[in-house]
Amino acid sequence: MLTLQLFIKGRWHDAAQLNIQHPHQGRESPALLAYNFDYAVEYLDRNDYASCSLNYPVMLIGSYAARPWFTFLDDIMPAGASRRYWIQQLGLQGKSAAEQDFWLLKSGTIAPVGNQRIKESIPALPAQSQLRDRRFPSEWAIERDSDFLAYAQQMGAASGGATGAGGEAPKLLLRYTPQDEVWIDTWQDDVHNQDAHYLVKYPRGARSAIDCDILRAEYHYYHELASMGFDTIPCEKMKLCEGSRYPSLWLPRFDVSYIAGEKVMYGLESVYSIMRKPPGSYLNHFEVISTLITHLNPDRRAQEAFVIEWVKRDMLNIAFGNSDNHGRNSAILKKDTGMWLAPIYDFAPMKADPEGVVRTTQWGRLLRRGDNINGNRLLPHWMTWCHQTDYWLSWPYWPDSLSDSKSVCFSEVYQHRFMTMPALGFDYLDQRIEGWQL
């Protein structure tokens, strides 16, 4: 039996009991989820940041059942580079992938993004330990210094606070002090400490020249998105740091905030989780839009805004060469003020990646031309949710801003590598946009 904790109103609550009935089967095991009585009394029927998932509102009596296990668990357990790291750290190499799933969930879900964690993953702090108070120069994290990584291991067997973010690119979840120092917040129990929260990304793959340039381009992408008026990761405190071997991208976290001097952690649930789909699944945009609208239940005006935003974001992915549009790279951010699409994140020219990253969320075979969209055929489908409003009246002018953005994103050092790369198609972006027939 595992305990799911949710961070609400400045503290961690024992929210629900999770029973993975056959641990050796991993995610294929039958699973039961039951909210704790006291928690359910306080948050009865809540289906927002106070529930484990939008699919499982808080209820007082009974339990939810799933087989395979609940897809929201895939949001919080180690994945990608973090998963490989944890398998080594926990000595799970000899176990089946299914058994690894269970032990990673039980022991590695210390400090994922969002406001959930597994209570049993939290390491005990040794008596008289100084680990909680240790701070390191930020350069040590930039260089992935061996002493700093050893500290990360001590913070709970390679603390989930350090490696709790999924994805193929190695990441660290760090706190950053005004004195230019970093530390790992394993226990997340000091609600008044306002050291900045960062997700630090390093180049994926072999950290080749192209891997490094993709990461550098991601930094400039966010700034261009912000200048175009899109909701993306805050750029004011974003940093691109050049180490002696490779760069690192320091991204301020948008799932944590401070209100009246006290920490607030927001819920974050991926499209995969909401769609009840396992990692790697192919998705259809129309099915995703319909499902998200059902859960968000917006009024007509908000529904139209949501659909327009979703469509624009996919056009951004196509125009900027970001083919990595799987269901964990879009999410719903759950706040006490409401729920909406999370800011744009994991946005980079992934079509340039030598591993060949393909689009896994698509409009459908008859509604696209290769990786491009067929506007004439898609518009009637979009009109199911969006009627003749001023959103559509302003639409013809919006794609023009995409063609203007390429000169900004790929100026100077990136010009020679990305602007002429056939896979990205920036040399003929104007023709591609015209071909969308919008």
Tab-separated table of C-alpha atoms in Angstrom, residues 299-308 379-395:
chain	number	residue	atom	x	y	z
A	299	ASP	CA	-18.352	28.617	-21.076
A	300	ARG	CA	-18.754	29.177	-24.819
A	301	ARG	CA	-16.333	32.078	-24.990
A	302	ALA	CA	-13.664	30.256	-22.992
A	303	GLN	CA	-14.202	27.134	-25.093
A	304	GLU	CA	-13.524	29.077	-28.270
A	305	ALA	CA	-10.412	30.618	-26.740
A	306	PHE	CA	-9.207	27.179	-25.667
A	307	VAL	CA	-9.602	25.646	-29.126
A	308	ILE	CA	-7.942	28.599	-30.847
A	379	LEU	CA	-11.706	24.523	-40.516
A	380	PRO	CA	-15.156	22.850	-40.555
A	381	HIS	CA	-14.026	20.530	-37.753
A	382	TRP	CA	-12.721	23.425	-35.669
A	383	MET	CA	-16.026	25.226	-36.179
A	384	THR	CA	-17.675	22.479	-34.121
A	385	TRP	CA	-16.328	24.317	-31.091
A	386	CYS	CA	-15.699	27.796	-32.519
A	387	HIS	CA	-18.391	29.730	-34.327
A	388	GLN	CA	-18.166	32.920	-36.371
A	389	THR	CA	-16.571	35.123	-33.744
A	390	ASP	CA	-13.881	37.743	-33.724
A	391	TYR	CA	-11.382	34.958	-33.043
A	392	TRP	CA	-11.761	33.747	-36.602
A	393	LEU	CA	-11.939	37.285	-37.995
A	394	SER	CA	-8.420	37.967	-36.715
A	395	TRP	CA	-7.138	34.556	-37.753
